[in-house]
Amino acid sequence: MKKPQAFTVHDIARMAGVSAMTVSRALNNPERVSAGTLLKVREVVRQTGFVPNGIAGGLRSSRAKLVAAVLPTLTGAVFQETVRSLNQALDERGYQLMIGQSGYDASREDVLLDAIIRRRPDGIVLTGIMHSAEGRRRLLAAGIPVVETWDLTPTPIDMLVGFSHERIGETVCHFLYSRGYRHPLLLSADDERARRRMDGFRRMAQVLGLTAEIPTQLVPAPTTLGSGRSGLIEALATHPETDALFCSSDMLALGVLIEAQTRGLAVPEQLGVVGLGDLEFAANLQPALTSVRIDGTRIGRMAAQFIVDRAEGRAVSEPIVDIGFEIIERASA
Amino acid sequence: MKKPQAFTVHDIARMAGVSAMTVSRALNNPERVSAGTLLKVREVVRQTGFVPNGIAGGLRSSRAKLVAAVLPTLTGAVFQETVRSLNQALDERGYQLMIGQSGYDASREDVLLDAIIRRRPDGIVLTGIMHSAEGRRRLLAAGIPVVETWDLTPTPIDMLVGFSHERIGETVCHFLYSRGYRHPLLLSADDERARRRMDGFRRMAQVLGLTAEIPTQLVPAPTTLGSGRSGLIEALATHPETDALFCSSDMLALGVLIEAQTRGLAVPEQLGVVGLGDLEFAANLQPALTSVRIDGTRIGRMAAQFIVDRAEGRAVSEPIVDIGFEIIERASA
DNA sequence: ATGAAAGCGCTAACAT
DNA sequence: ATGTTAGCGCTTTCAT
C-alpha cells in the first residue's frame, strides 16, 4: 500500500502563491524572507497542519539531526541515567535520539546495527564496546562518529567514554577486605563486563592473600529483586561461611537486603553488601546501601558533546576518556 | 561540513561490474538475481562494508519501517514493560522503534511531535492521550497511524489501547474499605492521570459514606523511594489518623514500606499499602506489596499490531480497546 | 535476468 | 527577496 503524502512544499507554495523554495526558506531561515511572505506561508502551514518531510530534506542536505543509541536492555536501570542525560543534551542541541535494543546477544547486535546505519544517523552511541569484527568494519565504512561507553578498551572504533570494570572488582575486593570481611561472594549476572569485574576481584583477593577461591553465584539477566533473594539463599546454602556479597546491581543488592532481614541476618555485622550503580533508592534503603557509583549523567553528556562536535565539523581533542568510579560508603558494608 | 557518503549502490555496482539496479535487487530481492551475480555483489558488499542508505530508499518507496513512541519519561519504570514488548513486537515484524521523551510538558510535546512527524514514521504510539489541538491536527494531517495508550477517551485521534484511571481509583478505594480501612490517604505524583485516579477514589469514598475528605500528599515526578519515605512522614504528621495509603507507583510504595518498618508501624495491621504498576519487585517485598496490575506487555503488543496492520494496508477491526486492570492482593493491604 | 530512465520531496547553488 | 535548476541515493516502472 502506498502511503499518501498529505502535503508537500509545492502544495503549500501553490496555496500561498509563492515558490517551493520560498516555503522552504520560510520554514528554515525565516529571516531571509520578507515579513509579508512569511505571514502568508505561515498561515497556510497552520491551516494545513503541514510538517515538511525531513527524510527528503535530510537526503538533500545530509543532516539527519539524529543520534542512535544501542542498549543491551531497555529495562536495565543502570543505563537510564546515561540515556536520560544523553537524550537531554542532544535535545538541547536540536538532535533526536533513537534507541535500539541489542539484547546482550551478538548476532542481534549486527542486525540492529545494520538497521541503524541504514538511517545514516549523525552519530552512534554504544553501551559497551563493539566486539564483532563485521560490526566494526561496517561502522568504520559508514564513516559515522561512534562513541563506545561503559567500558574501556585500548582499541576503540572511534571515541570512548568509559571506565575499568577490572578496577571496580579490585577496588571493591580491597574495600571489603579493609572492612574485615574475609569470605566474600560474587552475586552477578553473567555478562562480559560482569566477568571482568569478577576477574579483578579475584586478582585482588590473591594479592591480599585470601587463600580460598572466591565463590560466584550467577543469576540470569536482567537482574531483579527476586533473583537477589533467591541468589542469597543459594549462596548461603553452598557457602555458609560467606560474610559479604558484591552484587552486580543495586536491585540485586536490595533483594539480598530484604532476604537477609527476613532471615534475621544482621547487615553489615553478619553480612556486608555492596551494590553497583548507586541508583536513587540505594541511599534511602534501611540500612543504606554501599554501592559503586558511576557518573552516568556525565557519560551521556560527554557522548552527546562528542557526537555533536563531530557532526558539526569540530574535532574532538580528547576522544578517549576514563571517567572512573567511586565507592559510596554507606551502612551496608 | 558535508558528510562524505562512503559508498553508494553505484560504487558497488561499478566494482561488481553490474548496474545499480542489480545491486539493489541483490540486496532486497536476492531471488530475482542470478546466482553468479548475487555472489559477485555480495562479495563486494562484504569487502566494502557497504550498508545502503535507507533514507534514500525510504523516500522513494515511502516505507520507513520505523515506529515512534512518545513517553513522558525514560526513567519511569511503569512504561518499561510496554516499551519492551512494543520494541519486541515491532522488531519481529522488521520495524524499528524510535523513542522520544516528552517530559510531562505540553509545549515540549508539540516540538517533539514535529520532530517525529518530519521523519514520516509508519506509526506513532503515544503514552497518554494527545490533548493539544495543534498536535491533534498535525497528526491527522500527516495521515500517520496513531495509537494512544495508558488512558481512555471517548475521542481518540485514531486508535487506542488503554484503561480507566477513574475506575482504578474507585476500585482501590472500595478494596481498602472492604479490608476495613477507614482513613485512606492518597500519596501521588501530580500528573493528569493521577488526578483522575484521585477523583475516582474520592467519588467512591462518598458512595461508601466515608464522611471525611480524603487527604492527599503530593510528591514530585518522577516518583522515587526517597519521596515515598518522606511522603509517609509528612502524611502522618498532618494526618495521624491515616490507616492506609494508595501510592501512585510501586517505588513510592516501597519507600512507604521501608519508612513504616523503620518506625515500627506494622503493615498491613496498622497501615495498609497499595501500589500501582505491579513491577517485578512488588511480589518479592516483605511484606509482599498489593498493587494494581496493568498489562503493559499486552498494551505494547496490541499497539504494535495495530500500527503494523495499518502500515501494511490492513484495516484494524476494533481500534479502541479497554484492557482493564486488576488488583493483585498480597500481604501489604 | 538485467538495465535505463524517471522521480520520491526537499534544499544547495546559482540566477535574477 | 525570490525563483529556477539540479540532484541527494535509492527504487519503481518499463524496456530489453
mmCIF file of N, CA and C in Angstrom, chain A residues 1-3 5-6 46-49 51-56 59 64-66 74-75 80 83-84 87 91 96-99 101 108 112 114-122 137-138 141 224-226 229 251 254 258 261-262 280-281 284-286 310 313, chain B residues 1-3 5-6 46-49 51-56 59 62 64-66 74-75 80 83-84 87 91 96-99 101 108 112 114-122 137-138 141 224-226 229 251 254 258 261-262 280-281 284-286 313:
data_model
loop_
_atom_site.group_PDB
_atom_site.id
_atom_site.type_symbol
_atom_site.label_atom_id
_atom_site.label_comp_id
_atom_site.label_asym_id
_atom_site.label_seq_id
_atom_site.Cartn_x
_atom_site.Cartn_y
_atom_site.Cartn_z
ATOM 1 N N MET A 1 0.838 -1.216 0.000
ATOM 2 C CA MET A 1 0.000 0.000 0.000
ATOM 3 C C MET A 1 0.862 1.251 0.000
ATOM 4 N N LYS A 2 0.528 2.165 -0.870
ATOM 5 C CA LYS A 2 1.243 3.440 -0.971
ATOM 6 C C LYS A 2 0.650 4.381 0.063
ATOM 7 N N LYS A 3 1.526 5.005 0.838
ATOM 8 C CA LYS A 3 1.012 5.957 1.820
ATOM 9 C C LYS A 3 0.899 7.321 1.146
ATOM 10 N N GLN A 5 1.183 11.032 0.698
ATOM 11 C CA GLN A 5 1.861 12.147 1.361
ATOM 12 C C GLN A 5 0.887 13.313 1.333
ATOM 13 N N ALA A 6 0.380 13.653 2.502
ATOM 14 C CA ALA A 6 -0.686 14.652 2.592
ATOM 15 C C ALA A 6 -0.346 15.922 1.804
ATOM 16 N N ARG A 46 -0.165 26.671 8.965
ATOM 17 C CA ARG A 46 -1.004 26.478 10.136
ATOM 18 C C ARG A 46 -2.325 25.791 9.755
ATOM 19 N N GLN A 47 -2.941 26.328 8.701
ATOM 20 C CA GLN A 47 -4.237 25.785 8.297
ATOM 21 C C GLN A 47 -4.160 24.329 7.853
ATOM 22 N N THR A 48 -3.093 23.997 7.149
ATOM 23 C CA THR A 48 -2.994 22.639 6.628
ATOM 24 C C THR A 48 -2.397 21.661 7.624
ATOM 25 N N GLY A 49 -1.754 22.184 8.678
ATOM 26 C CA GLY A 49 -1.061 21.300 9.612
ATOM 27 C C GLY A 49 0.163 20.673 8.960
ATOM 28 N N VAL A 51 3.727 19.537 7.970
ATOM 29 C CA VAL A 51 5.048 19.310 8.565
ATOM 30 C C VAL A 51 5.936 18.773 7.442
ATOM 31 N N PRO A 52 7.031 19.460 7.133
ATOM 32 C CA PRO A 52 7.857 19.048 5.997
ATOM 33 C C PRO A 52 8.441 17.651 6.182
ATOM 34 N N ASN A 53 8.718 17.007 5.092
ATOM 35 C CA ASN A 53 9.301 15.673 5.105
ATOM 36 C C ASN A 53 10.809 15.774 5.346
ATOM 37 N N GLY A 54 11.188 15.488 6.582
ATOM 38 C CA GLY A 54 12.597 15.612 6.949
ATOM 39 C C GLY A 54 13.481 14.564 6.299
ATOM 40 N N ILE A 55 12.868 13.471 5.888
ATOM 41 C CA ILE A 55 13.610 12.421 5.191
ATOM 42 C C ILE A 55 14.168 12.985 3.889
ATOM 43 N N ALA A 56 13.302 13.643 3.144
ATOM 44 C CA ALA A 56 13.720 14.219 1.870
ATOM 45 C C ALA A 56 14.738 15.335 2.106
ATOM 46 N N LEU A 59 18.062 13.933 3.114
ATOM 47 C CA LEU A 59 18.744 13.284 1.992
ATOM 48 C C LEU A 59 19.517 14.334 1.192
ATOM 49 N N ALA A 64 20.916 14.667 9.374
ATOM 50 C CA ALA A 64 19.824 13.850 9.879
ATOM 51 C C ALA A 64 19.305 14.391 11.207
ATOM 52 N N LYS A 65 20.170 15.065 11.953
ATOM 53 C CA LYS A 65 19.799 15.534 13.294
ATOM 54 C C LYS A 65 19.299 14.362 14.127
ATOM 55 N N LEU A 66 19.982 13.249 13.947
ATOM 56 C CA LEU A 66 19.558 12.031 14.613
ATOM 57 C C LEU A 66 20.772 11.310 15.172
ATOM 58 N N LEU A 74 16.284 -2.279 27.598
ATOM 59 C CA LEU A 74 15.608 -1.032 27.944
ATOM 60 C C LEU A 74 15.201 -1.045 29.398
ATOM 61 N N THR A 75 15.178 -2.235 29.973
ATOM 62 C CA THR A 75 14.716 -2.396 31.343
ATOM 63 C C THR A 75 15.822 -2.103 32.349
ATOM 64 N N GLN A 80 19.878 4.008 32.625
ATOM 65 C CA GLN A 80 18.850 5.043 32.485
ATOM 66 C C GLN A 80 19.400 6.443 32.670
ATOM 67 N N VAL A 83 21.130 7.386 29.495
ATOM 68 C CA VAL A 83 20.193 7.646 28.405
ATOM 69 C C VAL A 83 19.465 8.972 28.617
ATOM 70 N N ARG A 84 19.078 9.217 29.843
ATOM 71 C CA ARG A 84 18.355 10.449 30.140
ATOM 72 C C ARG A 84 19.211 11.666 29.824
ATOM 73 N N ASN A 87 19.869 11.966 26.069
ATOM 74 C CA ASN A 87 18.670 12.486 25.422
ATOM 75 C C ASN A 87 18.546 13.992 25.636
ATOM 76 N N ASP A 91 18.883 16.841 22.823
ATOM 77 C CA ASP A 91 17.678 17.640 22.636
ATOM 78 C C ASP A 91 18.003 19.130 22.655
ATOM 79 N N GLN A 96 17.761 14.423 17.749
ATOM 80 C CA GLN A 96 16.854 13.470 18.353
ATOM 81 C C GLN A 96 17.552 12.151 18.593
ATOM 82 N N LEU A 97 17.111 11.477 19.639
ATOM 83 C CA LEU A 97 17.729 10.206 19.998
ATOM 84 C C LEU A 97 16.845 9.042 19.572
ATOM 85 N N MET A 98 17.453 8.067 18.952
ATOM 86 C CA MET A 98 16.738 6.851 18.603
ATOM 87 C C MET A 98 17.382 5.711 19.378
ATOM 88 N N ILE A 99 16.562 4.894 19.992
ATOM 89 C CA ILE A 99 17.098 3.843 20.843
ATOM 90 C C ILE A 99 16.884 2.471 20.234
ATOM 91 N N GLN A 101 17.505 -1.750 20.944
ATOM 92 C CA GLN A 101 17.823 -2.715 21.986
ATOM 93 C C GLN A 101 18.550 -3.908 21.379
ATOM 94 N N ARG A 108 22.155 -10.464 17.177
ATOM 95 C CA ARG A 108 21.109 -9.444 17.136
ATOM 96 C C ARG A 108 21.747 -8.068 16.969
ATOM 97 N N LEU A 112 20.750 -5.165 14.288
ATOM 98 C CA LEU A 112 20.349 -3.848 14.768
ATOM 99 C C LEU A 112 21.249 -2.766 14.196
ATOM 100 N N ASP A 114 22.887 -2.764 11.494
ATOM 101 C CA ASP A 114 22.558 -2.572 10.087
ATOM 102 C C ASP A 114 21.367 -1.628 9.945
ATOM 103 N N ALA A 115 20.323 -1.893 10.720
ATOM 104 C CA ALA A 115 19.124 -1.047 10.664
ATOM 105 C C ALA A 115 19.453 0.394 11.024
ATOM 106 N N ILE A 116 20.377 0.549 11.960
ATOM 107 C CA ILE A 116 20.755 1.890 12.396
ATOM 108 C C ILE A 116 21.578 2.602 11.329
ATOM 109 N N ILE A 117 22.582 1.909 10.795
ATOM 110 C CA ILE A 117 23.451 2.546 9.802
ATOM 111 C C ILE A 117 22.657 2.952 8.566
ATOM 112 N N ARG A 118 21.658 2.152 8.224
ATOM 113 C CA ARG A 118 20.813 2.494 7.085
ATOM 114 C C ARG A 118 20.207 3.883 7.223
ATOM 115 N N ARG A 119 19.917 4.265 8.429
ATOM 116 C CA ARG A 119 19.279 5.567 8.625
ATOM 117 C C ARG A 119 20.271 6.715 8.653
ATOM 118 N N ARG A 120 21.534 6.408 8.516
ATOM 119 C CA ARG A 120 22.580 7.432 8.458
ATOM 120 C C ARG A 120 22.441 8.485 9.565
ATOM 121 N N PRO A 121 22.476 8.023 10.812
ATOM 122 C CA PRO A 121 22.419 8.992 11.905
ATOM 123 C C PRO A 121 23.711 9.801 11.961
ATOM 124 N N ASP A 122 23.675 10.912 12.677
ATOM 125 C CA ASP A 122 24.868 11.751 12.804
ATOM 126 C C ASP A 122 25.879 11.133 13.760
ATOM 127 N N ARG A 137 33.753 -3.105 11.118
ATOM 128 C CA ARG A 137 34.058 -2.729 9.745
ATOM 129 C C ARG A 137 32.950 -1.861 9.150
ATOM 130 N N ARG A 138 31.705 -2.275 9.395
ATOM 131 C CA ARG A 138 30.586 -1.501 8.865
ATOM 132 C C ARG A 138 30.545 -0.102 9.441
ATOM 133 N N ALA A 141 33.263 1.835 7.827
ATOM 134 C CA ALA A 141 32.946 2.102 6.420
ATOM 135 C C ALA A 141 31.891 3.195 6.295
ATOM 136 N N THR A 224 17.106 -8.885 39.086
ATOM 137 C CA THR A 224 15.887 -8.419 39.741
ATOM 138 C C THR A 224 15.996 -8.579 41.251
ATOM 139 N N LEU A 225 15.052 -7.964 41.948
ATOM 140 C CA LEU A 225 14.988 -8.121 43.384
ATOM 141 C C LEU A 225 14.787 -9.594 43.735
ATOM 142 N N GLY A 226 13.908 -10.241 42.982
ATOM 143 C CA GLY A 226 13.633 -11.651 43.230
ATOM 144 C C GLY A 226 14.877 -12.515 43.109
ATOM 145 N N ARG A 229 17.071 -12.196 46.152
ATOM 146 C CA ARG A 229 16.637 -13.004 47.294
ATOM 147 C C ARG A 229 17.032 -14.462 47.106
ATOM 148 N N MET A 251 19.556 -3.491 42.401
ATOM 149 C CA MET A 251 18.306 -4.242 42.571
ATOM 150 C C MET A 251 18.591 -5.588 43.226
ATOM 151 N N LEU A 254 19.310 -5.025 46.769
ATOM 152 C CA LEU A 254 18.083 -4.796 47.535
ATOM 153 C C LEU A 254 17.429 -6.128 47.886
ATOM 154 N N ILE A 258 16.675 -7.560 51.661
ATOM 155 C CA ILE A 258 15.362 -7.991 52.132
ATOM 156 C C ILE A 258 15.410 -9.437 52.624
ATOM 157 N N GLN A 261 17.178 -9.616 55.950
ATOM 158 C CA GLN A 261 16.312 -9.148 57.020
ATOM 159 C C GLN A 261 15.283 -10.211 57.386
ATOM 160 N N THR A 262 14.707 -10.840 56.372
ATOM 161 C CA THR A 262 13.717 -11.889 56.599
ATOM 162 C C THR A 262 14.311 -13.036 57.415
ATOM 163 N N GLU A 280 18.972 5.771 42.697
ATOM 164 C CA GLU A 280 18.356 6.689 43.658
ATOM 165 C C GLU A 280 18.026 5.999 44.968
ATOM 166 N N PHE A 281 17.481 4.792 44.872
ATOM 167 C CA PHE A 281 16.980 4.178 46.095
ATOM 168 C C PHE A 281 18.074 3.713 47.054
ATOM 169 N N ASN A 284 18.459 5.501 50.215
ATOM 170 C CA ASN A 284 17.262 5.572 51.042
ATOM 171 C C ASN A 284 16.843 4.238 51.644
ATOM 172 N N LEU A 285 17.660 3.218 51.431
ATOM 173 C CA LEU A 285 17.307 1.925 51.999
ATOM 174 C C LEU A 285 17.656 1.892 53.481
ATOM 175 N N GLN A 286 17.206 0.829 54.136
ATOM 176 C CA GLN A 286 17.458 0.672 55.554
ATOM 177 C C GLN A 286 18.038 -0.715 55.791
ATOM 178 N N ARG A 310 31.594 16.409 16.397
ATOM 179 C CA ARG A 310 31.996 15.755 15.161
ATOM 180 C C ARG A 310 31.015 16.019 14.021
ATOM 181 N N GLY A 313 31.508 19.244 12.478
ATOM 182 C CA GLY A 313 32.806 19.513 11.876
ATOM 183 C C GLY A 313 33.894 19.962 12.826
ATOM 184 N N MET B 1 29.792 21.388 7.459
ATOM 185 C CA MET B 1 30.613 20.278 6.957
ATOM 186 C C MET B 1 29.751 19.246 6.246
ATOM 187 N N LYS B 2 30.184 18.897 5.090
ATOM 188 C CA LYS B 2 29.479 17.886 4.298
ATOM 189 C C LYS B 2 29.984 16.513 4.746
ATOM 190 N N LYS B 3 29.029 15.639 5.017
ATOM 191 C CA LYS B 3 29.453 14.303 5.420
ATOM 192 C C LYS B 3 29.673 13.460 4.170
ATOM 193 N N GLN B 5 29.547 10.492 1.890
ATOM 194 C CA GLN B 5 28.841 9.216 1.831
ATOM 195 C C GLN B 5 29.838 8.194 1.301
ATOM 196 N N ALA B 6 30.244 7.312 2.170
ATOM 197 C CA ALA B 6 31.314 6.386 1.822
ATOM 198 C C ALA B 6 31.066 5.678 0.490
ATOM 199 N N ARG B 46 30.499 -7.258 1.056
ATOM 200 C CA ARG B 46 31.208 -7.717 2.241
ATOM 201 C C ARG B 46 32.536 -6.970 2.390
ATOM 202 N N GLN B 47 33.259 -6.900 1.292
ATOM 203 C CA GLN B 47 34.583 -6.263 1.348
ATOM 204 C C GLN B 47 34.520 -4.789 1.711
ATOM 205 N N THR B 48 33.500 -4.109 1.184
ATOM 206 C CA THR B 48 33.408 -2.669 1.423
ATOM 207 C C THR B 48 32.705 -2.333 2.722
ATOM 208 N N GLY B 49 31.980 -3.288 3.309
ATOM 209 C CA GLY B 49 31.178 -2.995 4.487
ATOM 210 C C GLY B 49 30.007 -2.092 4.148
ATOM 211 N N VAL B 51 26.524 -0.504 3.558
ATOM 212 C CA VAL B 51 25.154 -0.582 4.061
ATOM 213 C C VAL B 51 24.358 0.471 3.296
ATOM 214 N N PRO B 52 23.303 0.063 2.582
ATOM 215 C CA PRO B 52 22.578 1.025 1.750
ATOM 216 C C PRO B 52 21.938 2.141 2.566
ATOM 217 N N ASN B 53 21.774 3.268 1.942
ATOM 218 C CA ASN B 53 21.151 4.411 2.586
ATOM 219 C C ASN B 53 19.637 4.247 2.595
ATOM 220 N N GLY B 54 19.122 3.882 3.760
ATOM 221 C CA GLY B 54 17.695 3.618 3.883
ATOM 222 C C GLY B 54 16.850 4.872 3.797
ATOM 223 N N ILE B 55 17.460 6.008 4.055
ATOM 224 C CA ILE B 55 16.765 7.285 3.935
ATOM 225 C C ILE B 55 16.346 7.483 2.478
ATOM 226 N N ALA B 56 17.304 7.270 1.593
ATOM 227 C CA ALA B 56 17.025 7.443 0.172
ATOM 228 C C ALA B 56 16.007 6.402 -0.303
ATOM 229 N N LEU B 59 12.574 7.201 0.988
ATOM 230 C CA LEU B 59 11.982 8.348 0.309
ATOM 231 C C LEU B 59 11.296 7.884 -0.971
ATOM 232 N N SER B 62 8.617 5.098 0.092
ATOM 233 C CA SER B 62 7.763 5.500 1.214
ATOM 234 C C SER B 62 7.470 4.355 2.180
ATOM 235 N N ALA B 64 9.159 3.418 5.727
ATOM 236 C CA ALA B 64 10.184 3.826 6.680
ATOM 237 C C ALA B 64 10.590 2.665 7.577
ATOM 238 N N LYS B 65 9.685 1.736 7.790
ATOM 239 C CA LYS B 65 9.932 0.639 8.728
ATOM 240 C C LYS B 65 10.329 1.197 10.088
ATOM 241 N N LEU B 66 9.665 2.266 10.442
ATOM 242 C CA LEU B 66 10.003 2.973 11.673
ATOM 243 C C LEU B 66 8.729 3.346 12.416
ATOM 244 N N LEU B 74 11.830 8.615 30.380
ATOM 245 C CA LEU B 74 12.508 7.349 30.097
ATOM 246 C C LEU B 74 12.802 6.608 31.383
ATOM 247 N N THR B 75 12.755 7.341 32.492
ATOM 248 C CA THR B 75 13.100 6.769 33.780
ATOM 249 C C THR B 75 11.922 6.016 34.391
ATOM 250 N N GLN B 80 8.005 0.719 31.171
ATOM 251 C CA GLN B 80 9.066 -0.109 30.609
ATOM 252 C C GLN B 80 8.552 -1.402 30.011
ATOM 253 N N VAL B 83 7.123 -0.548 26.659
ATOM 254 C CA VAL B 83 8.148 -0.238 25.678
ATOM 255 C C VAL B 83 8.881 -1.497 25.246
ATOM 256 N N ARG B 84 9.161 -2.348 26.205
ATOM 257 C CA ARG B 84 9.876 -3.568 25.886
ATOM 258 C C ARG B 84 9.072 -4.443 24.928
ATOM 259 N N ASN B 87 8.740 -2.783 21.490
ATOM 260 C CA ASN B 87 10.004 -2.922 20.778
ATOM 261 C C ASN B 87 10.147 -4.334 20.206
ATOM 262 N N ASP B 91 10.105 -5.340 16.313
ATOM 263 C CA ASP B 91 11.327 -5.965 15.839
ATOM 264 C C ASP B 91 11.022 -7.249 15.074
ATOM 265 N N GLN B 96 11.568 -0.730 13.285
ATOM 266 C CA GLN B 96 12.402 -0.233 14.364
ATOM 267 C C GLN B 96 11.656 0.789 15.186
ATOM 268 N N LEU B 97 11.997 0.836 16.465
ATOM 269 C CA LEU B 97 11.325 1.762 17.369
ATOM 270 C C LEU B 97 12.217 2.959 17.664
ATOM 271 N N MET B 98 11.634 4.140 17.591
ATOM 272 C CA MET B 98 12.356 5.344 17.980
ATOM 273 C C MET B 98 11.619 5.935 19.166
ATOM 274 N N ILE B 99 12.374 6.311 20.181
ATOM 275 C CA ILE B 99 11.739 6.787 21.395
ATOM 276 C C ILE B 99 11.966 8.269 21.593
ATOM 277 N N GLN B 101 11.181 11.557 24.305
ATOM 278 C CA GLN B 101 10.759 11.874 25.662
ATOM 279 C C GLN B 101 10.057 13.224 25.686
ATOM 280 N N ARG B 108 6.668 21.104 25.107
ATOM 281 C CA ARG B 108 7.736 20.225 24.632
ATOM 282 C C ARG B 108 7.145 19.133 23.749
ATOM 283 N N LEU B 112 8.440 17.970 20.052
ATOM 284 C CA LEU B 112 8.834 16.586 19.830
ATOM 285 C C LEU B 112 8.002 15.957 18.716
ATOM 286 N N ASP B 114 6.600 17.366 16.260
ATOM 287 C CA ASP B 114 7.048 17.908 14.987
ATOM 288 C C ASP B 114 8.272 17.144 14.487
ATOM 289 N N ALA B 115 9.236 16.965 15.376
ATOM 290 C CA ALA B 115 10.456 16.238 15.006
ATOM 291 C C ALA B 115 10.130 14.822 14.549
ATOM 292 N N ILE B 116 9.139 14.231 15.201
ATOM 293 C CA ILE B 116 8.759 12.865 14.849
ATOM 294 C C ILE B 116 8.045 12.815 13.505
ATOM 295 N N ILE B 117 7.078 13.687 13.315
ATOM 296 C CA ILE B 117 6.301 13.670 12.073
ATOM 297 C C ILE B 117 7.209 13.918 10.867
ATOM 298 N N ARG B 118 8.214 14.766 11.056
ATOM 299 C CA ARG B 118 9.158 15.032 9.982
ATOM 300 C C ARG B 118 9.792 13.752 9.447
ATOM 301 N N ARG B 119 9.975 12.804 10.302
ATOM 302 C CA ARG B 119 10.625 11.569 9.858
ATOM 303 C C ARG B 119 9.658 10.591 9.222
ATOM 304 N N ARG B 120 8.428 10.958 9.147
ATOM 305 C CA ARG B 120 7.405 10.138 8.496
ATOM 306 C C ARG B 120 7.456 8.678 8.913
ATOM 307 N N PRO B 121 7.325 8.427 10.226
ATOM 308 C CA PRO B 121 7.305 7.034 10.673
ATOM 309 C C PRO B 121 6.031 6.346 10.203
ATOM 310 N N ASP B 122 6.024 5.032 10.242
ATOM 311 C CA ASP B 122 4.844 4.276 9.826
ATOM 312 C C ASP B 122 3.743 4.340 10.868
ATOM 313 N N ARG B 137 -4.214 18.105 15.206
ATOM 314 C CA ARG B 137 -4.394 18.489 13.807
ATOM 315 C C ARG B 137 -3.217 18.023 12.954
ATOM 316 N N ARG B 138 -2.007 18.227 13.473
ATOM 317 C CA ARG B 138 -0.829 17.802 12.721
ATOM 318 C C ARG B 138 -0.799 16.296 12.506
ATOM 319 N N ALA B 141 -3.319 15.513 9.925
ATOM 320 C CA ALA B 141 -2.884 15.989 8.608
ATOM 321 C C ALA B 141 -1.792 15.089 8.032
ATOM 322 N N THR B 224 9.980 8.409 43.568
ATOM 323 C CA THR B 224 11.149 7.651 43.991
ATOM 324 C C THR B 224 10.913 7.006 45.348
ATOM 325 N N LEU B 225 11.808 6.104 45.703
ATOM 326 C CA LEU B 225 11.756 5.503 47.022
ATOM 327 C C LEU B 225 11.902 6.584 48.090
ATOM 328 N N GLY B 226 12.811 7.507 47.851
ATOM 329 C CA GLY B 226 13.030 8.594 48.812
ATOM 330 C C GLY B 226 11.778 9.423 49.047
ATOM 331 N N ARG B 229 9.355 7.613 51.293
ATOM 332 C CA ARG B 229 9.673 7.715 52.727
ATOM 333 C C ARG B 229 9.257 9.070 53.280
ATOM 334 N N MET B 251 7.398 2.152 43.416
ATOM 335 C CA MET B 251 8.608 2.686 44.050
ATOM 336 C C MET B 251 8.236 3.509 45.286
ATOM 337 N N LEU B 254 7.252 1.213 47.956
ATOM 338 C CA LEU B 254 8.413 0.590 48.595
ATOM 339 C C LEU B 254 9.007 1.545 49.631
ATOM 340 N N ILE B 258 9.405 0.805 53.662
ATOM 341 C CA ILE B 258 10.664 0.912 54.395
ATOM 342 C C ILE B 258 10.545 1.898 55.552
ATOM 343 N N GLN B 261 8.504 0.374 58.333
ATOM 344 C CA GLN B 261 9.292 -0.598 59.073
ATOM 345 C C GLN B 261 10.271 0.094 60.018
ATOM 346 N N THR B 262 10.912 1.131 59.535
ATOM 347 C CA THR B 262 11.850 1.902 60.347
ATOM 348 C C THR B 262 11.163 2.475 61.583
ATOM 349 N N GLU B 280 8.148 -5.950 38.947
ATOM 350 C CA GLU B 280 8.700 -7.244 39.353
ATOM 351 C C GLU B 280 8.914 -7.343 40.855
ATOM 352 N N PHE B 281 9.444 -6.275 41.444
ATOM 353 C CA PHE B 281 9.827 -6.388 42.851
ATOM 354 C C PHE B 281 8.645 -6.468 43.812
ATOM 355 N N ASN B 284 8.046 -9.614 45.545
ATOM 356 C CA ASN B 284 9.170 -10.128 46.322
ATOM 357 C C ASN B 284 9.519 -9.305 47.550
ATOM 358 N N LEU B 285 8.700 -8.293 47.834
ATOM 359 C CA LEU B 285 8.976 -7.485 49.023
ATOM 360 C C LEU B 285 8.500 -8.211 50.273
ATOM 361 N N GLN B 286 8.859 -7.659 51.414
ATOM 362 C CA GLN B 286 8.490 -8.246 52.700
ATOM 363 C C GLN B 286 7.877 -7.160 53.570
ATOM 364 N N GLY B 313 -1.577 -1.847 5.194
ATOM 365 C CA GLY B 313 -2.813 -1.736 4.438
ATOM 366 C C GLY B 313 -3.965 -2.595 4.915
#
